[in-house]
PDB file of C-alpha atoms and ligand atoms in Angstrom:
ATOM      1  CA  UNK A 323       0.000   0.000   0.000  1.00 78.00           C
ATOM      2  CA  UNK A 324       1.033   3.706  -0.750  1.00 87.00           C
ATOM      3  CA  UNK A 325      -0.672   6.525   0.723  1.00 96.00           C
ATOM      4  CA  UNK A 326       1.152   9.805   0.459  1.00 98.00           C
ATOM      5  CA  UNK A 327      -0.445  12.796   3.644  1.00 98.00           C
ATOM      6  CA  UNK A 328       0.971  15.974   1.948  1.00 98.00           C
ATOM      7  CA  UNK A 329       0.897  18.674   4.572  1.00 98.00           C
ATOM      8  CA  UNK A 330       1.735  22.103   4.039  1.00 97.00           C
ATOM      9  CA  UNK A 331       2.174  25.888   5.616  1.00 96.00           C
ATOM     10  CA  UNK A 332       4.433  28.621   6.769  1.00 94.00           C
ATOM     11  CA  UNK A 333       6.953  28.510   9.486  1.00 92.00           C
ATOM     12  CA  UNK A 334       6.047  27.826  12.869  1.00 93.00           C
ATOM     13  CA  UNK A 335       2.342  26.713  12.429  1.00 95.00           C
ATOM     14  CA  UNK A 336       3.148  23.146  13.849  1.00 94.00           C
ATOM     15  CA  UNK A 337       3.176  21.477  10.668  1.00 95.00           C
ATOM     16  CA  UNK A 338       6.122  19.113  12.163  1.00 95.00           C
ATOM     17  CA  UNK A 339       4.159  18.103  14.856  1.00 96.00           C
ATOM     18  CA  UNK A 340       1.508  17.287  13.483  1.00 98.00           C
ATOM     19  CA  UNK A 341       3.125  15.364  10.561  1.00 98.00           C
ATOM     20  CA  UNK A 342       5.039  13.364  13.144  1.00 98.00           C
ATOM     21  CA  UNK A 343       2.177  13.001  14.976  1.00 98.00           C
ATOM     22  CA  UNK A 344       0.219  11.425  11.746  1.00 98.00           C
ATOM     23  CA  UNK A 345       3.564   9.403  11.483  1.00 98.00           C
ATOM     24  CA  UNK A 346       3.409   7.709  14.248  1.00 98.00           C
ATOM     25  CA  UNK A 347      -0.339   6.990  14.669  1.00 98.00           C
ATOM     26  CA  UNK A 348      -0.207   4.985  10.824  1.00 97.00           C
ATOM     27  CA  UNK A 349       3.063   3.713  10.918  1.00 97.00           C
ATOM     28  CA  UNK A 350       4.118   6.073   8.124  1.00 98.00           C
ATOM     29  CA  UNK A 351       7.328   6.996   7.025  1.00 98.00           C
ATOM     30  CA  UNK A 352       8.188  11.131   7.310  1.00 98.00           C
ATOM     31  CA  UNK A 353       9.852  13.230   5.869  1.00 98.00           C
ATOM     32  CA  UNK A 354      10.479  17.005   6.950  1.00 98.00           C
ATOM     33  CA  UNK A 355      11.347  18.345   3.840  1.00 98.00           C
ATOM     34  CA  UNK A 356      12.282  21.719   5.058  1.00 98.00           C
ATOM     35  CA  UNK A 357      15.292  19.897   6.582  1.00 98.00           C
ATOM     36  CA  UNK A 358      16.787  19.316   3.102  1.00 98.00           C
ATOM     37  CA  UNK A 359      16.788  22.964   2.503  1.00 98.00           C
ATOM     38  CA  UNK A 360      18.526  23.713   5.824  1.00 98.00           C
ATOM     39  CA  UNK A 361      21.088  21.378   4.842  1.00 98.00           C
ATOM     40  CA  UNK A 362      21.677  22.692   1.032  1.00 98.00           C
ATOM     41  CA  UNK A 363      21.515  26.360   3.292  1.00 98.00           C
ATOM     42  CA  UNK A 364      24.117  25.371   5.812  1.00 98.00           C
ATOM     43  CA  UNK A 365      26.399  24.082   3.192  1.00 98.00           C
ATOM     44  CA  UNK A 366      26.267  27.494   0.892  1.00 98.00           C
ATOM     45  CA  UNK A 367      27.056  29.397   4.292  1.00 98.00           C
ATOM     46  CA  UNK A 368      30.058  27.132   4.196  1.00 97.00           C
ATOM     47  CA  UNK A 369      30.601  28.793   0.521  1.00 98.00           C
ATOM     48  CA  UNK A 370      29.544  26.031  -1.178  1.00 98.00           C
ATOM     49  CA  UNK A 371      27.270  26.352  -4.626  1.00 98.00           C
ATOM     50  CA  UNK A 372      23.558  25.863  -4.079  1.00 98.00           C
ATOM     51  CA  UNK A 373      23.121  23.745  -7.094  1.00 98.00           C
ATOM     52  CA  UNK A 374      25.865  21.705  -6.354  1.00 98.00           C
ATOM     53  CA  UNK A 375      24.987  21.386  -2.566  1.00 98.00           C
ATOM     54  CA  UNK A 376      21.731  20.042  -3.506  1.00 98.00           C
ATOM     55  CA  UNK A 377      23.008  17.233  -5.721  1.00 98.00           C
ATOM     56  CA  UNK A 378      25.184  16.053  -3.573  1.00 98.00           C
ATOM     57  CA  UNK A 379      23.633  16.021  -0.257  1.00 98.00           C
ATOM     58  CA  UNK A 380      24.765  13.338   1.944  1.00 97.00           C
ATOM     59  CA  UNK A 381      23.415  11.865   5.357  1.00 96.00           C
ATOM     60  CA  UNK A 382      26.155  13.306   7.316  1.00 97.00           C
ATOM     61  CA  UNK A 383      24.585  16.706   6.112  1.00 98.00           C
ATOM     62  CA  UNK A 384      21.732  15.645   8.750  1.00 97.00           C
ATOM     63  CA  UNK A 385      23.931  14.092  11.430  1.00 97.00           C
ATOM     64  CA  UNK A 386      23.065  17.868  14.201  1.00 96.00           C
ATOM     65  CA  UNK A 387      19.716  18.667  12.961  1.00 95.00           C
ATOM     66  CA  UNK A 388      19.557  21.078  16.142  1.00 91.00           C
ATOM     67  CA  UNK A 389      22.466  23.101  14.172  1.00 94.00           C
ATOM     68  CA  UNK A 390      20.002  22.891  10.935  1.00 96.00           C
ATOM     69  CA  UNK A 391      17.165  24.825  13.002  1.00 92.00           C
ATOM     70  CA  UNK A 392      19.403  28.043  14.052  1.00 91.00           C
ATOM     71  CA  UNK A 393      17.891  31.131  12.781  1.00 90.00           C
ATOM     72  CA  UNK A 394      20.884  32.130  10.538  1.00 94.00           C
ATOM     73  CA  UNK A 395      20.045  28.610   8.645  1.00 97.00           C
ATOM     74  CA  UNK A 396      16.432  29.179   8.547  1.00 94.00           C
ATOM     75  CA  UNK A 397      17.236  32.589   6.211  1.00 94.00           C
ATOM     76  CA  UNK A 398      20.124  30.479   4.131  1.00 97.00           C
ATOM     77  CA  UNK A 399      17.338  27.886   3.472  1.00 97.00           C
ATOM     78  CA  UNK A 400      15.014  30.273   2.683  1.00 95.00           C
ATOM     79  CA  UNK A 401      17.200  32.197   0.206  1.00 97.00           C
ATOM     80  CA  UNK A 402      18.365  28.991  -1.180  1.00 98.00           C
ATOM     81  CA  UNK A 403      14.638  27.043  -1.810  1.00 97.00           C
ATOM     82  CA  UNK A 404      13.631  30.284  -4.038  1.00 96.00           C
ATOM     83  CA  UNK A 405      16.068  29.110  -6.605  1.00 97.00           C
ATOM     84  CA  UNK A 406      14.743  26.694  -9.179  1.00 97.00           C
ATOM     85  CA  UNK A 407      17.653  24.837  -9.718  1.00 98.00           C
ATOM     86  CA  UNK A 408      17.834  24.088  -6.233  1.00 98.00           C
ATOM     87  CA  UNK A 409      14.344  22.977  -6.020  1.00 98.00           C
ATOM     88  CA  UNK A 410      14.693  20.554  -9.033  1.00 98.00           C
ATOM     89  CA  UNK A 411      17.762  19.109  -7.695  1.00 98.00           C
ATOM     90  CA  UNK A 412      15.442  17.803  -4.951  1.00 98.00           C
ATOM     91  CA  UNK A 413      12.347  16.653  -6.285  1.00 98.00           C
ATOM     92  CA  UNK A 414      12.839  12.898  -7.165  1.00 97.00           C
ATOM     93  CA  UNK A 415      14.297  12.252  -3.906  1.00 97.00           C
ATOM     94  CA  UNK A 416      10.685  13.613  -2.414  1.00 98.00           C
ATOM     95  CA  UNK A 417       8.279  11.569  -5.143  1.00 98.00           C
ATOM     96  CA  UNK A 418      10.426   8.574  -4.397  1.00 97.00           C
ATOM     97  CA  UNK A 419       9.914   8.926  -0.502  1.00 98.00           C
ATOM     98  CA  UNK A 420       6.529   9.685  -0.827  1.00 98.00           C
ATOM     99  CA  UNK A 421       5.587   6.432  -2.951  1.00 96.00           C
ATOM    100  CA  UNK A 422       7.333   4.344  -0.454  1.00 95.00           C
ATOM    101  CA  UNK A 423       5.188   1.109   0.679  1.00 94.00           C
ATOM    102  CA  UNK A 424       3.503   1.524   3.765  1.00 94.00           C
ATOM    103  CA  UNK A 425       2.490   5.171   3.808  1.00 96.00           C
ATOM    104  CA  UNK A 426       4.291   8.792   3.923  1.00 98.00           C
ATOM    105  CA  UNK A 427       4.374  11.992   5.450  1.00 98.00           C
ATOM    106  CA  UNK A 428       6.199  14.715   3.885  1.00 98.00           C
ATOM    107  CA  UNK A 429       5.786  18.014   5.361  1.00 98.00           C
ATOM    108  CA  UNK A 430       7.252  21.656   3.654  1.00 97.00           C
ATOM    109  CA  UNK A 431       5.648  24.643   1.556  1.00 96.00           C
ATOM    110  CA  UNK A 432       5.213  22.326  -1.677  1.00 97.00           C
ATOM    111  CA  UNK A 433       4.092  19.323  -0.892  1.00 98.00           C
ATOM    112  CA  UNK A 434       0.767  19.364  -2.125  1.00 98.00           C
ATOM    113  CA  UNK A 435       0.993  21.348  -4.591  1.00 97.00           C
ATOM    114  CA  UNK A 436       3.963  20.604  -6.612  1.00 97.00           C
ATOM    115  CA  UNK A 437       5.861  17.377  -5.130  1.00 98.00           C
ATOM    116  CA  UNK A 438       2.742  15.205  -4.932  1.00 97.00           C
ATOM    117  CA  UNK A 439      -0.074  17.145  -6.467  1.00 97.00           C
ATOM    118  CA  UNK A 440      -1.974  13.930  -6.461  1.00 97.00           C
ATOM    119  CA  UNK A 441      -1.442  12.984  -2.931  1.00 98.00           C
ATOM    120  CA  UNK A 442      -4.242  11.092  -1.461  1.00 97.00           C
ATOM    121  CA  UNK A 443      -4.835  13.697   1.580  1.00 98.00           C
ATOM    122  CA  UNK A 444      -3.126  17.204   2.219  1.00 98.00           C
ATOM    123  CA  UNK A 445      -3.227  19.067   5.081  1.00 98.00           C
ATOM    124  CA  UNK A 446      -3.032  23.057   4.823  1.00 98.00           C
ATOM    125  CA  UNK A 447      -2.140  23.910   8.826  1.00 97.00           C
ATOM    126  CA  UNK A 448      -1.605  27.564   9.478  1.00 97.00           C
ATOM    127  CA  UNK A 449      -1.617  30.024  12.620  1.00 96.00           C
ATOM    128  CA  UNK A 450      -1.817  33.831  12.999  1.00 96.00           C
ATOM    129  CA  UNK A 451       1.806  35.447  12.624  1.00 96.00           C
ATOM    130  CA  UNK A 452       1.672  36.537  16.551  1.00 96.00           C
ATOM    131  CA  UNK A 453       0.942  32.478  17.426  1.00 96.00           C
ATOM    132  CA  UNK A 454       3.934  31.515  15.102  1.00 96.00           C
ATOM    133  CA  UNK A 455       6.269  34.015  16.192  1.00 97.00           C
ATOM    134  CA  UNK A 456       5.381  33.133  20.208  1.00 97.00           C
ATOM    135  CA  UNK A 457       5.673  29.403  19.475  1.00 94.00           C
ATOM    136  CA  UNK A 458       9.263  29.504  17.604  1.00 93.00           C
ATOM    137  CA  UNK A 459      10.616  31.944  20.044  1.00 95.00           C
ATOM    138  CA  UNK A 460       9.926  29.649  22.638  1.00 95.00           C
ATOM    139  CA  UNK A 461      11.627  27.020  20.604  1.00 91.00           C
ATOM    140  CA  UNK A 462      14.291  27.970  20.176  1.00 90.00           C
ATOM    141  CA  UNK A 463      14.928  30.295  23.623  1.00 93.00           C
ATOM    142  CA  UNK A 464      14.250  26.409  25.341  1.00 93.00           C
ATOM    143  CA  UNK A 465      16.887  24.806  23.162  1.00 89.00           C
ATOM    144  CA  UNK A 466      19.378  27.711  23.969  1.00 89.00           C
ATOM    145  CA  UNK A 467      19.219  29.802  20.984  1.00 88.00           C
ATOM    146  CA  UNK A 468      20.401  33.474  22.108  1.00 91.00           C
ATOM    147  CA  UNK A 469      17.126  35.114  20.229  1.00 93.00           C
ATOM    148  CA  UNK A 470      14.469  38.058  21.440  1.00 96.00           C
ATOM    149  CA  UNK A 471      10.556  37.690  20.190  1.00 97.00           C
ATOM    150  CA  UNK A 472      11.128  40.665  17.691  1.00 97.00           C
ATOM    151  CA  UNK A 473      14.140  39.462  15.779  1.00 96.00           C
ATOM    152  CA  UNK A 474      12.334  35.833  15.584  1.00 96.00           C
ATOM    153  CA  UNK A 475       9.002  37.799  14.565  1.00 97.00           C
ATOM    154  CA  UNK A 476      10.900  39.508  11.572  1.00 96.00           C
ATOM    155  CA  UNK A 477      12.989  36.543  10.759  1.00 93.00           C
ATOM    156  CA  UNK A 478       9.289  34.487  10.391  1.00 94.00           C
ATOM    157  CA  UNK A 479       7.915  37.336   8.406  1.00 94.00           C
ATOM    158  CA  UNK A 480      11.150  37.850   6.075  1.00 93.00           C
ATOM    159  CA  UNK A 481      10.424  33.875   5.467  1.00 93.00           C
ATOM    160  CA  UNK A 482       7.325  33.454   4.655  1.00 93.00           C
ATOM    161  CA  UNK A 483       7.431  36.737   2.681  1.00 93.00           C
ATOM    162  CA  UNK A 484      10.031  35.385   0.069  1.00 93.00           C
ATOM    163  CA  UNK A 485       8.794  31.749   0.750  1.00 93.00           C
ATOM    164  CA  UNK A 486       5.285  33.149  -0.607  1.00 92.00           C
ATOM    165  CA  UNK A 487       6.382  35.611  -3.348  1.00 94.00           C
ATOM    166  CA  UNK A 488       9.202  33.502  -5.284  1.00 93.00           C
ATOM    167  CA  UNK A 489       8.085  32.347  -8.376  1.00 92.00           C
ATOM    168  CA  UNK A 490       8.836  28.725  -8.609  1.00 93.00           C
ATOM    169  CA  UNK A 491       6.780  26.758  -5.924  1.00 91.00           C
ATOM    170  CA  UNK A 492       5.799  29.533  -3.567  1.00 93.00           C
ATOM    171  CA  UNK A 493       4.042  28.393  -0.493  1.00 94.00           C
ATOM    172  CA  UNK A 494       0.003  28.339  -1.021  1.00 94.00           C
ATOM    173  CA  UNK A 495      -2.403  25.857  -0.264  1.00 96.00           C
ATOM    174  CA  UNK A 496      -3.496  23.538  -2.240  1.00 96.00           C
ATOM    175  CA  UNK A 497      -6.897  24.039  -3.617  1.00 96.00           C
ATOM    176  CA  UNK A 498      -8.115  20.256  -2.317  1.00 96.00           C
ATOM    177  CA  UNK A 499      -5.981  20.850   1.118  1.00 97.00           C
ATOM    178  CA  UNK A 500      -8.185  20.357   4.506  1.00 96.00           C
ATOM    179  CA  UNK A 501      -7.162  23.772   6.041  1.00 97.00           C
ATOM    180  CA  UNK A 502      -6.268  23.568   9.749  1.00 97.00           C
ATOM    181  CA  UNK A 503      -6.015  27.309  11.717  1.00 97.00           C
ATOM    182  CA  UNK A 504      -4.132  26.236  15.055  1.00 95.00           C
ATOM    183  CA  UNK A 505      -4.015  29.771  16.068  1.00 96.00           C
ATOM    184  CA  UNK A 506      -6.403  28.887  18.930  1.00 94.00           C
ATOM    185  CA  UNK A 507      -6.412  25.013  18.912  1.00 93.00           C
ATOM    186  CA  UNK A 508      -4.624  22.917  21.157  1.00 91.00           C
ATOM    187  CA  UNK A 509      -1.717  20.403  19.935  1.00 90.00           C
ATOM    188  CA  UNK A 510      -4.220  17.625  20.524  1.00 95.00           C
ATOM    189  CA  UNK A 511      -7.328  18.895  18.630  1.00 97.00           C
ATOM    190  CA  UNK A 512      -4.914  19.974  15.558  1.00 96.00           C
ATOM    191  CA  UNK A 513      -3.356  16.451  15.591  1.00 97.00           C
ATOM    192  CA  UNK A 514      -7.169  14.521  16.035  1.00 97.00           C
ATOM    193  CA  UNK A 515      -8.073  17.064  13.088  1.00 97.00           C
ATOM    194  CA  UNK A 516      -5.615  15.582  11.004  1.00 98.00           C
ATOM    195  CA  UNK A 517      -5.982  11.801  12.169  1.00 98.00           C
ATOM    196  CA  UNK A 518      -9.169  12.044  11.061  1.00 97.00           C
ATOM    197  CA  UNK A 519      -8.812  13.366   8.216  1.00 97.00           C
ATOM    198  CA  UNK A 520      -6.490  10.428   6.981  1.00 97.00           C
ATOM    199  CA  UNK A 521      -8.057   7.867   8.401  1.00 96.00           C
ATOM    200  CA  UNK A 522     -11.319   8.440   6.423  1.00 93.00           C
ATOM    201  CA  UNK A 523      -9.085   7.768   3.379  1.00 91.00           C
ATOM    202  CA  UNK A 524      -6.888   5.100   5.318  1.00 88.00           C
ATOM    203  CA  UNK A 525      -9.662   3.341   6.145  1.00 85.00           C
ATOM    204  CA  UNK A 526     -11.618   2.904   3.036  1.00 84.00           C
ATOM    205  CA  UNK A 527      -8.764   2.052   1.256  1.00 82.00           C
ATOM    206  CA  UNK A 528      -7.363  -0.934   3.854  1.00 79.00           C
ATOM    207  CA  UNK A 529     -11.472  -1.770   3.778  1.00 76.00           C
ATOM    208  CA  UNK A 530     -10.206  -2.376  -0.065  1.00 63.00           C
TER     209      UNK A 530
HETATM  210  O1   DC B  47       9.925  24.087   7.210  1.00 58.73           O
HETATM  211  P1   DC B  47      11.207  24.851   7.533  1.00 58.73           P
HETATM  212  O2   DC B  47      10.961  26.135   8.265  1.00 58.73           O
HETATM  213  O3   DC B  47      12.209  23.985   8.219  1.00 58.73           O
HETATM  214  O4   DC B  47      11.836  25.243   6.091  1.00 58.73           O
HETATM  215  C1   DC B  47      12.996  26.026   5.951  1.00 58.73           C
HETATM  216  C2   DC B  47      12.919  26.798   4.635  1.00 58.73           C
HETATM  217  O5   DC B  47      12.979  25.892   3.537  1.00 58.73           O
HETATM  218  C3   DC B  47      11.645  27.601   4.442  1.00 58.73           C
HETATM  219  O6   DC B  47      11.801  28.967   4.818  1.00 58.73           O
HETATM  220  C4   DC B  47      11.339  27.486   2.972  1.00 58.73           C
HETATM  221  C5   DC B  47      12.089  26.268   2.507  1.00 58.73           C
HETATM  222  N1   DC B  47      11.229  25.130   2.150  1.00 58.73           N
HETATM  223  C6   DC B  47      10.701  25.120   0.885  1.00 58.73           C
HETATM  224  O7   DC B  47      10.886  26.075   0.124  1.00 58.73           O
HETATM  225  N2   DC B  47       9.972  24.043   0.454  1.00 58.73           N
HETATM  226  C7   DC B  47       9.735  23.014   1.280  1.00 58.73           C
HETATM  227  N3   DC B  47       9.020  21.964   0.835  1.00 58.73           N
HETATM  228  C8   DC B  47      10.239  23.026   2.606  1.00 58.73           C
HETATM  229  C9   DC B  47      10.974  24.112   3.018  1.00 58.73           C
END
């Protein structure tokens, strides 16, 4: 069986939680896509070419994934992901992880619209920009990033401002996506949300 959950949004709207959280519940495989940005970021801060960094990414690119999540990586990733060439470089690696046996979760800005536009469910989860900002601050002051809640509010809005805007893949839902506002949800109503909304295809599908 494959069943790809595409789930998409801007930074900070717990998209990652509630991906893993689908994850775990189905026994599906994830994938947090943005991660493979980071890494093609991190290794142009290190003054390598984008292109070139996102051929050739290697597991030891992943091995501190705490490093990957500094703010000064989330802007390199950024600035890297509006490049086309960059963005091609990584799309087989995504389809081929998505049609994996046993079910996937991939989890970025272009999931459902571009990487798996025929996914069987996608997931649109979202918060207002005060909830994201308050969330990621929190973050990353608890995993001892030196950071104030204005410099991680404009680092979220310089994001999702050229995550939105850039031409190739720009973060949007897509127009079959289950929208899911966690601006004033709790953790466990956004992740039932989402349960549900896979099982209903999960289970007619294992109901064969
Ligand atoms: O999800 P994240 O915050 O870890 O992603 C980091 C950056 O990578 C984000 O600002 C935009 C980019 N990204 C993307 O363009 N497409 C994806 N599928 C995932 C992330």
């Amino acid at each position: 069986m494959s069943l790809t959950v595409a789930i998409d949004g801007p930074a900070a709207a717990g998209k990652g939680t509630v991906a893993r959280a689908v994850a775990a519940h189905f026994g599906f495989a994830h994938l947090d896509t943005g991660l493979l940005y980071r890494a093609v970021g991190r290794r142009a801060l290190d003054h390598m070419e984008p292109v070139e960094a996102a051929a050739s990414l290697r597991p030891s690119d992943f091995s501190d994934i705490e490093a990957l999540r500094a703010p000064e990586v989330s802007q390199a990733a950024s600035r890297v992901a509006a490049m086309p060439e960059v963005r091609a470089a990584l799309v087989d690696f995504q389809r081929a992880f998505a049609r994996r046996q046993g079910g996937a979760v991939l989890d970025g800005r272009d999931i459902g619209t571009v990487i798996c536009p025929e996914a069987e469910v996608k997931l649109f989860v979202t918060a207002s920009d005060e909830v994201r900002a308050n969330r990621r601050y929190r973050e990353l002051a608890g995993t001892g990033h030196e950071v104030t809640l204005a410099g991680v509010a404009a680092d979220l809005a310089e994001r999702d401002r050229r995550d939105a805007a850039r031409a190739t893949a720009p973060l949007t839902a897509a127009k079959d996506a289950v929208l899911i506002d966690t601006s004033r949800m709790s953790i466990e109503t956004a992740v039932q949300t989402a349960i549900d909304a896979v099982a209903a295809v999960h289970n007619a599908r294992t109901r064969g």
